[in-house]
Tab-separated table of N, CA and C in Angstrom:
chain	number	residue	atom	x	y	z
A	107	MET	N	-71.430	9.028	-21.582
A	107	MET	CA	-71.444	7.658	-21.146
A	107	MET	C	-70.113	7.041	-21.538
A	108	GLU	N	-69.479	6.390	-20.619
A	108	GLU	CA	-68.167	5.800	-20.875
A	108	GLU	C	-68.204	4.299	-20.631
A	109	PHE	N	-67.591	3.560	-21.539
A	109	PHE	CA	-67.462	2.113	-21.417
A	109	PHE	C	-65.985	1.760	-21.600
A	110	ASN	N	-65.501	0.816	-20.815
A	110	ASN	CA	-64.151	0.294	-20.982
A	110	ASN	C	-64.264	-1.191	-21.282
A	111	ILE	N	-63.648	-1.612	-22.389
A	111	ILE	CA	-63.742	-3.004	-22.811
A	111	ILE	C	-62.347	-3.553	-23.075
A	112	ASN	N	-62.225	-4.876	-23.025
A	112	ASN	CA	-60.956	-5.506	-23.353
A	112	ASN	C	-61.212	-6.827	-24.058
A	113	LEU	N	-60.735	-6.923	-25.287
A	113	LEU	CA	-60.812	-8.165	-26.057
A	113	LEU	C	-59.413	-8.746	-26.268
A	114	PHE	N	-58.470	-8.327	-25.462
A	114	PHE	CA	-57.140	-8.914	-25.293
A	114	PHE	C	-56.121	-8.681	-26.394
A	115	ALA	N	-56.481	-8.613	-27.638
A	115	ALA	CA	-55.499	-8.489	-28.719
A	115	ALA	C	-55.702	-7.163	-29.441
A	116	PRO	N	-54.915	-6.148	-29.114
A	116	PRO	CA	-55.171	-4.804	-29.630
A	116	PRO	C	-54.901	-4.608	-31.114
A	117	HIS	N	-54.114	-5.480	-31.710
A	117	HIS	CA	-53.760	-5.278	-33.118
A	117	HIS	C	-53.850	-6.600	-33.876
A	118	GLU	N	-55.015	-7.205	-33.804
A	118	GLU	CA	-55.266	-8.510	-34.412
A	118	GLU	C	-56.350	-8.370	-35.481
A	119	GLU	N	-56.159	-8.997	-36.629
A	119	GLU	CA	-57.104	-8.904	-37.755
A	119	GLU	C	-58.525	-9.328	-37.390
A	120	THR	N	-58.675	-10.237	-36.446
A	120	THR	CA	-59.993	-10.793	-36.126
A	120	THR	C	-60.724	-10.045	-35.024
A	121	ARG	N	-60.112	-8.992	-34.477
A	121	ARG	CA	-60.738	-8.207	-33.407
A	121	ARG	C	-60.638	-6.733	-33.767
A	122	TYR	N	-61.803	-6.069	-33.878
A	122	TYR	CA	-61.780	-4.697	-34.380
A	122	TYR	C	-63.069	-3.954	-34.068
A	123	PHE	N	-62.975	-2.622	-34.165
A	123	PHE	CA	-64.151	-1.754	-34.135
A	123	PHE	C	-64.663	-1.644	-35.552
A	124	LEU	N	-65.965	-1.663	-35.722
A	124	LEU	CA	-66.584	-1.390	-37.013
A	124	LEU	C	-67.318	-0.066	-36.857
A	125	LEU	N	-66.702	0.993	-37.386
A	125	LEU	CA	-67.253	2.339	-37.244
A	125	LEU	C	-68.504	2.503	-38.111
A	126	PRO	N	-69.335	3.488	-37.814
A	126	PRO	CA	-70.588	3.669	-38.558
A	126	PRO	C	-70.409	3.815	-40.074
A	127	ASP	N	-69.270	4.326	-40.517
A	127	ASP	CA	-69.052	4.475	-41.966
A	127	ASP	C	-68.525	3.180	-42.606
A	128	GLY	N	-68.436	2.088	-41.817
A	128	GLY	CA	-67.986	0.800	-42.341
A	128	GLY	C	-66.490	0.563	-42.209
A	129	THR	N	-65.769	1.538	-41.692
A	129	THR	CA	-64.327	1.424	-41.528
A	129	THR	C	-63.988	0.483	-40.371
A	130	LYS	N	-63.025	-0.396	-40.585
A	130	LYS	CA	-62.526	-1.267	-39.524
A	130	LYS	C	-61.304	-0.612	-38.887
A	131	ARG	N	-61.254	-0.656	-37.558
A	131	ARG	CA	-60.111	-0.125	-36.811
A	131	ARG	C	-59.714	-1.138	-35.745
A	132	TYR	N	-58.411	-1.333	-35.580
A	132	TYR	CA	-57.929	-2.212	-34.523
A	132	TYR	C	-58.342	-1.678	-33.160
A	133	LEU	N	-58.268	-2.531	-32.149
A	133	LEU	CA	-58.683	-2.138	-30.809
A	133	LEU	C	-57.774	-1.090	-30.179
A	134	ASP	N	-56.559	-0.931	-30.700
A	134	ASP	CA	-55.694	0.121	-30.172
A	134	ASP	C	-55.867	1.442	-30.936
A	135	PHE	N	-56.982	1.576	-31.631
A	135	PHE	CA	-57.326	2.786	-32.377
A	135	PHE	C	-57.495	3.965	-31.433
A	136	PHE	N	-57.007	5.119	-31.874
A	136	PHE	CA	-57.168	6.372	-31.146
A	136	PHE	C	-57.818	7.350	-32.109
A	137	GLY	N	-59.055	7.759	-31.832
A	137	GLY	CA	-59.717	8.700	-32.722
A	137	GLY	C	-61.142	8.977	-32.289
A	138	GLU	N	-61.874	9.647	-33.178
A	138	GLU	CA	-63.252	10.000	-32.851
A	138	GLU	C	-64.139	9.952	-34.085
A	139	ALA	N	-65.436	9.914	-33.837
A	139	ALA	CA	-66.441	9.931	-34.895
A	139	ALA	C	-67.598	10.812	-34.415
A	140	GLU	N	-68.227	11.497	-35.354
A	140	GLU	CA	-69.356	12.368	-35.019
A	140	GLU	C	-70.657	11.776	-35.543
A	141	ASN	N	-71.765	12.174	-34.938
A	141	ASN	CA	-73.110	11.769	-35.350
A	141	ASN	C	-73.261	10.254	-35.423
A	142	VAL	N	-72.960	9.611	-34.312
A	142	VAL	CA	-72.991	8.157	-34.203
A	142	VAL	C	-74.262	7.712	-33.486
A	143	ARG	N	-74.878	6.657	-33.971
A	143	ARG	CA	-75.982	5.998	-33.268
A	143	ARG	C	-75.613	4.570	-32.888
A	144	GLU	N	-74.583	4.023	-33.553
A	144	GLU	CA	-74.236	2.625	-33.316
A	144	GLU	C	-72.743	2.399	-33.531
A	145	LEU	N	-72.161	1.557	-32.697
A	145	LEU	CA	-70.777	1.126	-32.848
A	145	LEU	C	-70.747	-0.377	-32.618
A	146	LYS	N	-70.066	-1.087	-33.505
A	146	LYS	CA	-69.921	-2.532	-33.361
A	146	LYS	C	-68.472	-2.857	-33.011
A	147	VAL	N	-68.319	-3.811	-32.116
A	147	VAL	CA	-67.001	-4.328	-31.760
A	147	VAL	C	-67.052	-5.819	-32.065
A	148	ARG	N	-66.225	-6.256	-33.007
A	148	ARG	CA	-66.273	-7.654	-33.445
A	148	ARG	C	-65.058	-8.428	-32.965
A	149	ASP	N	-65.328	-9.646	-32.561
A	149	ASP	CA	-64.278	-10.594	-32.197
A	149	ASP	C	-64.570	-11.883	-32.956
A	150	GLU	N	-63.933	-12.023	-34.111
A	150	GLU	CA	-64.174	-13.193	-34.955
A	150	GLU	C	-63.520	-14.442	-34.378
A	151	TRP	N	-62.524	-14.283	-33.511
A	151	TRP	CA	-61.871	-15.422	-32.876
A	151	TRP	C	-62.863	-16.152	-31.960
A	152	TYR	N	-63.604	-15.374	-31.148
A	152	TYR	CA	-64.619	-15.939	-30.258
A	152	TYR	C	-66.012	-15.928	-30.889
A	153	ASN	N	-66.105	-15.451	-32.128
A	153	ASN	CA	-67.357	-15.469	-32.878
A	153	ASN	C	-68.462	-14.656	-32.190
A	154	MET	N	-68.132	-13.434	-31.791
A	154	MET	CA	-69.121	-12.595	-31.115
A	154	MET	C	-69.017	-11.153	-31.579
A	155	GLU	N	-70.096	-10.432	-31.347
A	155	GLU	CA	-70.163	-9.014	-31.692
A	155	GLU	C	-70.853	-8.282	-30.562
A	156	LEU	N	-70.257	-7.181	-30.166
A	156	LEU	CA	-70.813	-6.308	-29.149
A	156	LEU	C	-71.295	-5.055	-29.858
A	157	ILE	N	-72.559	-4.691	-29.655
A	157	ILE	CA	-73.137	-3.537	-30.354
A	157	ILE	C	-73.608	-2.510	-29.327
A	158	PHE	N	-73.090	-1.304	-29.465
A	158	PHE	CA	-73.518	-0.172	-28.642
A	158	PHE	C	-74.477	0.648	-29.494
A	159	ARG	N	-75.660	0.944	-28.958
A	159	ARG	CA	-76.651	1.751	-29.681
A	159	ARG	C	-77.187	2.841	-28.765
A	160	THR	N	-77.532	3.974	-29.397
A	160	THR	CA	-78.180	5.057	-28.672
A	160	THR	C	-79.293	5.633	-29.550
A	161	ASP	N	-80.268	6.227	-28.925
A	161	ASP	CA	-81.400	6.759	-29.681
A	161	ASP	C	-81.202	8.213	-30.111
A	162	ILE	N	-80.072	8.802	-29.775
A	162	ILE	CA	-79.771	10.163	-30.230
A	162	ILE	C	-78.437	10.149	-30.976
A	163	LEU	N	-78.248	11.110	-31.839
A	163	LEU	CA	-76.937	11.256	-32.472
A	163	LEU	C	-75.954	11.721	-31.416
A	164	THR	N	-74.825	11.077	-31.368
A	164	THR	CA	-73.836	11.407	-30.356
A	164	THR	C	-72.442	11.387	-30.975
A	165	ASN	N	-71.497	11.916	-30.273
A	165	ASN	CA	-70.105	11.874	-30.708
A	165	ASN	C	-69.422	10.742	-29.960
A	166	LEU	N	-68.392	10.190	-30.563
A	166	LEU	CA	-67.696	9.059	-29.971
A	166	LEU	C	-66.202	9.323	-29.990
A	167	TYR	N	-65.589	9.122	-28.852
A	167	TYR	CA	-64.150	9.262	-28.701
A	167	TYR	C	-63.633	7.895	-28.246
A	168	ILE	N	-62.675	7.323	-28.977
A	168	ILE	CA	-62.123	6.003	-28.662
A	168	ILE	C	-60.626	6.151	-28.415
A	169	TYR	N	-60.162	5.546	-27.338
A	169	TYR	CA	-58.714	5.540	-27.124
A	169	TYR	C	-58.299	4.290	-26.356
A	170	PRO	N	-57.069	3.810	-26.623
A	170	PRO	CA	-56.571	2.636	-25.921
A	170	PRO	C	-56.115	2.995	-24.509
A	171	ILE	N	-56.196	2.026	-23.624
A	171	ILE	CA	-55.740	2.187	-22.246
A	171	ILE	C	-54.479	1.332	-22.084
A	172	TYR	N	-53.417	1.939	-21.648
A	172	TYR	CA	-52.147	1.244	-21.456
A	172	TYR	C	-51.670	1.382	-20.015
A	173	THR	N	-50.878	0.417	-19.586
A	173	THR	CA	-50.122	0.552	-18.349
A	173	THR	C	-48.650	0.402	-18.711
A	174	VAL	N	-47.812	0.935	-17.867
A	174	VAL	CA	-46.372	0.806	-18.058
A	174	VAL	C	-45.824	0.112	-16.814
A	175	SER	N	-45.018	-0.910	-17.051
A	175	SER	CA	-44.440	-1.640	-15.927
A	175	SER	C	-42.971	-1.942	-16.197
A	176	LEU	N	-42.295	-2.282	-15.133
A	176	LEU	CA	-40.889	-2.623	-15.229
A	176	LEU	C	-40.760	-4.130	-15.010
A	177	SER	N	-40.157	-4.821	-15.972
A	177	SER	CA	-39.968	-6.262	-15.863
A	177	SER	C	-38.491	-6.588	-16.046
A	178	GLU	N	-38.171	-7.881	-16.090
A	178	GLU	CA	-36.787	-8.300	-16.312
A	178	GLU	C	-36.261	-7.789	-17.653
A	179	ASP	N	-37.176	-7.606	-18.636
A	179	ASP	CA	-36.793	-7.133	-19.969
A	179	ASP	C	-36.721	-5.609	-20.072
A	180	GLY	N	-37.092	-4.929	-19.012
A	180	GLY	CA	-37.077	-3.471	-19.023
A	180	GLY	C	-38.478	-2.906	-18.911
A	181	VAL	N	-38.661	-1.686	-19.369
A	181	VAL	CA	-39.957	-1.017	-19.303
A	181	VAL	C	-40.858	-1.558	-20.410
A	182	GLU	N	-42.071	-1.930	-20.044
A	182	GLU	CA	-43.032	-2.488	-21.005
A	182	GLU	C	-44.335	-1.694	-20.987
A	183	LYS	N	-44.838	-1.414	-22.163
A	183	LYS	CA	-46.144	-0.783	-22.320
A	183	LYS	C	-47.126	-1.896	-22.683
A	184	THR	N	-48.182	-2.049	-21.872
A	184	THR	CA	-49.116	-3.155	-22.046
A	184	THR	C	-50.530	-2.633	-22.285
A	185	TYR	N	-51.158	-3.130	-23.330
A	185	TYR	CA	-52.546	-2.778	-23.633
A	185	TYR	C	-53.456	-3.386	-22.573
A	186	GLN	N	-54.311	-2.561	-21.982
A	186	GLN	CA	-55.235	-3.014	-20.948
A	186	GLN	C	-56.691	-3.015	-21.403
A	187	GLY	N	-56.982	-2.355	-22.515
A	187	GLY	CA	-58.351	-2.283	-22.993
A	187	GLY	C	-58.555	-1.025	-23.816
A	188	SER	N	-59.814	-0.747	-24.120
A	188	SER	CA	-60.171	0.439	-24.898
A	188	SER	C	-61.286	1.188	-24.182
A	189	CYS	N	-61.206	2.499	-24.244
A	189	CYS	CA	-62.242	3.354	-23.671
A	189	CYS	C	-63.115	3.874	-24.804
A	190	LEU	N	-64.420	3.746	-24.639
A	190	LEU	CA	-65.399	4.286	-25.578
A	190	LEU	C	-66.168	5.364	-24.836
A	191	LEU	N	-66.025	6.589	-25.281
A	191	LEU	CA	-66.680	7.712	-24.623
A	191	LEU	C	-67.694	8.322	-25.586
A	192	PHE	N	-68.968	8.144	-25.284
A	192	PHE	CA	-70.053	8.740	-26.059
A	192	PHE	C	-70.391	10.066	-25.382
A	193	TYR	N	-70.368	11.163	-26.148
A	193	TYR	CA	-70.581	12.467	-25.515
A	193	TYR	C	-71.356	13.417	-26.434
A	194	ASN	N	-72.004	14.380	-25.803
A	194	ASN	CA	-72.737	15.437	-26.497
A	194	ASN	C	-72.553	16.745	-25.752
A	195	PRO	N	-72.508	17.847	-26.490
A	195	PRO	CA	-72.531	19.138	-25.791
A	195	PRO	C	-73.897	19.305	-25.129
A	196	ILE	N	-73.906	19.834	-23.949
A	196	ILE	CA	-75.169	20.014	-23.228
A	196	ILE	C	-75.773	21.356	-23.613
A	197	LYS	N	-76.988	21.307	-24.114
A	197	LYS	CA	-77.740	22.515	-24.458
A	197	LYS	C	-78.911	22.575	-23.492
A	198	GLY	N	-78.897	23.525	-22.626
A	198	GLY	CA	-79.907	23.566	-21.583
A	198	GLY	C	-79.355	22.884	-20.338
A	199	ASP	N	-80.254	22.324	-19.529
A	199	ASP	CA	-79.798	21.754	-18.269
A	199	ASP	C	-79.654	20.233	-18.274
A	200	ARG	N	-80.069	19.544	-19.376
A	200	ARG	CA	-79.904	18.092	-19.405
A	200	ARG	C	-80.084	17.532	-20.807
A	201	ILE	N	-79.626	16.308	-20.950
A	201	ILE	CA	-79.817	15.539	-22.179
A	201	ILE	C	-80.411	14.199	-21.775
A	202	LYS	N	-81.408	13.770	-22.512
A	202	LYS	CA	-81.993	12.460	-22.250
A	202	LYS	C	-81.631	11.544	-23.409
A	203	ALA	N	-81.078	10.387	-23.081
A	203	ALA	CA	-80.679	9.422	-24.101
A	203	ALA	C	-80.820	8.013	-23.546
A	204	ASN	N	-81.115	7.088	-24.416
A	204	ASN	CA	-81.164	5.674	-24.056
A	204	ASN	C	-80.006	4.965	-24.730
A	205	PHE	N	-79.330	4.093	-23.974
A	205	PHE	CA	-78.257	3.277	-24.508
A	205	PHE	C	-78.654	1.822	-24.438
A	206	GLU	N	-78.256	1.103	-25.447
A	206	GLU	CA	-78.514	-0.339	-25.493
A	206	GLU	C	-77.202	-1.022	-25.801
A	207	LEU	N	-76.967	-2.107	-25.117
A	207	LEU	CA	-75.769	-2.903	-25.330
A	207	LEU	C	-76.213	-4.312	-25.669
A	208	GLU	N	-75.815	-4.779	-26.840
A	208	GLU	CA	-76.218	-6.107	-27.303
A	208	GLU	C	-74.979	-6.955	-27.540
A	209	LEU	N	-75.007	-8.170	-27.052
A	209	LEU	CA	-73.950	-9.140	-27.308
A	209	LEU	C	-74.574	-10.262	-28.114
A	210	LYS	N	-74.018	-10.499	-29.301
A	210	LYS	CA	-74.608	-11.548	-30.140
A	210	LYS	C	-73.526	-12.434	-30.743
A	211	GLU	N	-73.940	-13.614	-31.095
A	211	GLU	CA	-73.044	-14.563	-31.732
A	211	GLU	C	-73.005	-14.303	-33.221
A	212	LEU	N	-71.802	-14.282	-33.788
A	212	LEU	CA	-71.658	-14.143	-35.233
A	212	LEU	C	-71.872	-15.506	-35.874
A	213	ARG	N	-72.448	-15.505	-37.037
A	213	ARG	CA	-72.688	-16.791	-37.717
A	213	ARG	C	-71.889	-16.856	-38.982
């Protein structure tokens, strides 16, 4: 299952991924985590939290999405969002999983 999100500021203290082990990572984080059931994406500027949940243990691969353009200042690399890829090796002919996406206000 793949999700692409954009909270606009890839390297801002108030916007980050909260990994299952409690580690905070900026939105331009490139990496992976194993045996995940939940991932939180926090935006303290807008006072919201996005929570991805699944009912099975899954692996998670996160990477930033960039575009490259040519402007008056030269070549620019621009953050466009982050890709969240939840994946599992397939054993047999299928995997059944439920995903839940929750958007909540931080207090």
